[in-house]
Amino acid sequence: MIRHLATRRLPVLILGAALLTAPVAAPAATAPGAGVTAPVPDVVYGMPHVEAVLSDALSRIVTVGRLQMELDSRAVELRAPQGAGGLAVENLYYSPVQGRFAAEIVVTGSQVRLPVSGRAFGVVQIPVLSRRIIPGDVIGPGDIDWLDVRAEQTTSDTAATDAQLIGMTPRRGVSPNQPVRLRDLQSPRMVDKGSLVTITLSTPSMTLTTQGKALQDGGKGEVIRVVNTQSNRIVEATVAGPNVVAVAKPGTIAQ
């Protein structure tokens, strides 16, 4: 019985020994590209993306005129992993006096951020004279050009519309292509100092006239002093036309 069991187990032991001494085959080489996951490319934000998000943030601060922005560096690029958010502006600082700004551009949902700086200001378009016009010459539509200037370079005295120039004449020489101050303009002279004028008073029911003498030069719409030559009384009157002035108070002409 014992001899029979030994005979049955011998082939198994020989097979096991053969398997232990057999060489192990090397794994087959993976075909190029087979089963290999390509790296996911980064999301790249360039200058147009940065300028867009910066313009939106600065336009809430620079509210007068059209925003004009200049970055100190044009080499602007942010790279973020796929799945990160969009761009945002943080830590924005702006100096209205110097027109300088500084900020950080960040990719939301990531650690990517980039400091930026530059200049930003509002630009407005104003009417200017296209040629030199001397006092006495009347400004016409063909004498006007338009100029872009920084908003802070204008004041309430700066002409902002062509209607403020057309039909006016300079009090003194106004340089072409420069902002025009309203104080340097006047209506064309319709009354000369020392000339005889007609003083009128109009009401809904009547119109009175008398003769006077101008004590000042005046353009249309300006208030000048005149003397009533009949009563020798000095009154203030508004220039209504060539050598015609109008008073507003009843009884002024008769006095």
XYZ file of C-alpha atoms in Angstrom:
255
model
C 0.000 0.000 0.000
C 2.758 2.423 0.824
C 4.698 1.548 -2.346
C 1.620 2.257 -4.502
C 1.123 5.811 -3.126
C 4.743 6.729 -3.762
C 4.452 5.598 -7.372
C 1.394 7.839 -7.988
C 3.046 11.041 -6.560
C 6.300 10.842 -8.503
C 4.992 12.353 -11.776
C 3.597 15.303 -9.846
C 6.932 16.046 -8.182
C 8.768 15.778 -11.487
C 6.282 18.219 -13.105
C 6.666 20.707 -10.255
C 10.464 20.603 -10.525
C 10.223 21.180 -14.247
C 8.037 24.254 -13.746
C 10.439 25.732 -11.150
C 13.454 25.386 -13.455
C 11.703 26.713 -16.639
C 12.627 30.379 -17.758
C 9.977 33.098 -17.214
C 9.033 34.844 -20.447
C 9.461 38.668 -20.557
C 6.228 40.677 -20.946
C 5.451 41.741 -24.481
C 6.391 45.323 -25.333
C 3.459 47.684 -25.357
C 2.798 48.971 -28.818
C 3.492 52.673 -29.097
C 0.452 54.638 -27.930
C -1.439 51.564 -26.880
C -3.003 52.004 -23.455
C -1.070 55.253 -22.752
C -3.098 58.288 -21.595
C -1.912 61.540 -23.186
C -1.248 64.439 -20.744
C -4.109 66.933 -20.476
C -2.974 70.334 -21.819
C -3.162 73.419 -19.610
C -5.686 76.200 -20.185
C -3.790 79.267 -21.442
C -5.008 82.820 -20.854
C -3.266 85.498 -22.939
C -3.312 89.266 -23.295
C -6.871 89.571 -24.738
C -8.325 87.674 -21.761
C -6.395 89.785 -19.243
C -7.322 93.072 -20.940
C -11.003 92.120 -20.986
C -11.232 91.298 -17.277
C -9.121 94.343 -16.321
C -11.222 96.697 -18.451
C -14.381 95.481 -16.776
C -12.919 96.106 -13.303
C -11.406 99.519 -14.127
C -14.545 100.779 -15.875
C -16.264 100.714 -12.486
C -13.660 103.183 -11.195
C -12.968 105.335 -14.265
C -16.525 106.454 -14.993
C -15.988 109.618 -17.059
C -15.346 109.153 -20.757
C -14.176 106.109 -22.675
C -11.721 103.902 -20.776
C -8.221 103.741 -22.238
C -5.800 101.258 -20.665
C -2.123 100.512 -21.214
C -0.308 97.630 -19.511
C 3.345 98.082 -18.557
C 4.174 94.662 -20.020
C 2.719 92.991 -23.091
C 4.179 89.599 -22.151
C 1.200 88.426 -20.150
C 0.192 84.759 -19.943
C -1.418 82.542 -17.323
C -1.512 78.722 -17.457
C -3.941 76.741 -15.350
C -4.903 73.053 -15.210
C -8.028 71.849 -16.922
C -11.078 72.316 -14.741
C -9.893 75.564 -13.181
C -12.213 78.566 -13.270
C -12.042 81.798 -15.228
C -10.049 84.980 -14.632
C -10.758 87.470 -11.859
C -9.161 90.707 -10.611
C -8.038 91.009 -7.006
C -6.232 93.680 -4.953
C -6.969 96.421 -7.502
C -5.453 99.830 -6.717
C -5.985 102.959 -8.838
C -4.561 106.487 -8.485
C -6.754 109.078 -10.261
C -4.030 111.723 -9.991
C -1.322 109.651 -11.660
C -3.641 107.487 -13.727
C -1.753 104.379 -12.535
C -3.174 101.032 -11.477
C -1.883 97.769 -9.981
C -3.731 94.495 -9.513
C -3.479 90.720 -9.444
C -5.052 88.530 -12.112
C -6.069 85.163 -10.661
C -7.481 81.957 -12.097
C -10.351 81.048 -9.806
C -10.191 77.597 -8.313
C -6.403 77.434 -8.600
C -3.242 78.915 -7.132
C -2.351 80.700 -10.375
C -2.017 84.485 -10.082
C -0.114 87.196 -11.921
C 0.649 90.790 -10.804
C 0.006 93.462 -13.451
C 0.311 97.248 -13.591
C -0.176 100.063 -16.053
C -2.015 103.298 -16.862
C -5.746 103.856 -17.205
C -7.782 106.992 -17.807
C -11.033 108.200 -19.323
C -10.983 109.792 -22.776
C -13.564 112.310 -24.018
C -14.006 113.865 -27.454
C -14.183 117.658 -27.608
C -14.567 120.184 -30.437
C -11.475 122.220 -31.401
C -10.736 124.822 -34.055
C -9.192 123.467 -37.243
C -7.575 126.829 -38.079
C -6.590 130.022 -36.354
C -9.551 132.400 -36.105
C -9.017 136.024 -35.197
C -11.436 138.096 -33.099
C -14.320 139.281 -35.226
C -14.372 136.166 -37.439
C -17.413 134.000 -36.874
C -16.806 130.290 -36.235
C -18.643 128.038 -38.691
C -19.214 124.263 -38.895
C -16.267 123.904 -41.292
C -13.906 125.406 -38.718
C -14.373 122.566 -36.208
C -12.469 119.310 -35.724
C -12.758 116.753 -32.912
C -9.994 115.766 -30.538
C -9.633 112.946 -27.991
C -8.283 114.205 -24.668
C -8.024 112.796 -21.180
C -11.114 113.612 -19.148
C -9.142 115.214 -16.314
C -7.649 117.717 -18.781
C -11.082 119.317 -19.279
C -13.067 121.578 -16.964
C -16.575 123.000 -16.849
C -15.199 125.927 -18.886
C -14.052 123.653 -21.746
C -16.267 123.626 -24.841
C -17.885 120.190 -25.039
C -20.216 120.558 -28.046
C -19.876 122.172 -31.463
C -23.009 124.227 -30.726
C -20.983 126.120 -28.112
C -18.554 127.241 -30.832
C -20.635 127.787 -33.962
C -21.694 131.416 -34.385
C -19.195 132.682 -31.804
C -16.012 134.681 -32.252
C -12.827 134.568 -30.147
C -12.152 137.331 -27.661
C -8.476 136.680 -28.375
C -6.524 134.261 -30.522
C -7.385 130.598 -29.903
C -4.795 128.008 -30.977
C -5.979 125.310 -33.415
C -6.347 121.713 -32.186
C -6.418 122.806 -28.543
C -9.278 122.730 -26.005
C -11.345 125.898 -26.267
C -12.319 127.755 -23.119
C -15.796 129.249 -23.172
C -14.474 132.379 -21.482
C -12.368 133.028 -24.596
C -15.457 133.216 -26.832
C -18.112 135.843 -27.315
C -21.018 136.548 -29.588
C -20.061 138.567 -32.679
C -20.183 142.247 -31.854
C -23.485 143.818 -32.823
C -23.134 147.016 -30.837
C -20.033 149.200 -30.691
C -19.228 151.376 -27.733
C -20.376 154.935 -28.430
C -22.805 153.996 -31.205
C -26.448 155.023 -31.262
C -28.841 152.188 -30.488
C -32.567 151.616 -30.439
C -33.841 150.727 -26.980
C -36.975 148.571 -27.059
C -39.465 147.426 -24.467
C -41.957 144.772 -25.505
C -44.991 143.516 -23.605
C -47.859 141.306 -24.781
C -49.895 144.448 -25.521
C -47.351 146.974 -26.805
C -43.824 147.755 -27.965
C -42.039 151.000 -27.018
C -38.840 152.341 -28.545
C -36.486 155.203 -27.898
C -32.962 156.181 -28.786
C -29.916 155.528 -26.668
C -26.144 155.452 -26.735
C -24.077 152.349 -26.023
C -21.548 152.631 -23.220
C -20.065 149.185 -23.985
C -19.425 146.847 -26.882
C -21.805 143.910 -27.020
C -22.635 140.732 -28.869
C -26.049 139.160 -29.222
C -27.467 138.079 -25.887
C -24.953 140.052 -23.835
C -26.064 142.631 -21.288
C -24.506 146.075 -21.739
C -25.025 149.532 -20.294
C -26.733 152.156 -22.452
C -27.843 155.695 -21.747
C -31.308 156.899 -22.694
C -30.540 160.062 -24.668
C -33.937 161.563 -23.801
C -33.859 161.042 -20.035
C -30.074 160.766 -19.700
C -30.690 157.696 -17.527
C -28.276 154.741 -17.654
C -29.916 151.332 -17.930
C -28.823 147.772 -18.547
C -30.122 146.215 -21.750
C -29.679 142.972 -23.663
C -28.280 143.111 -27.193
C -31.058 141.828 -29.449
C -29.579 142.616 -32.874
C -27.388 145.081 -34.769
C -27.611 148.318 -32.746
C -30.803 147.105 -31.053
C -31.078 146.480 -27.314
C -34.006 145.407 -25.179
C -34.935 146.280 -21.607
C -37.178 144.203 -19.422
C -38.580 146.648 -16.841
C -41.628 148.723 -17.720
C -41.035 152.450 -17.313
C -37.327 152.206 -18.113
C -37.666 153.868 -21.524
C -39.855 156.715 -20.291
C -37.584 157.638 -17.382
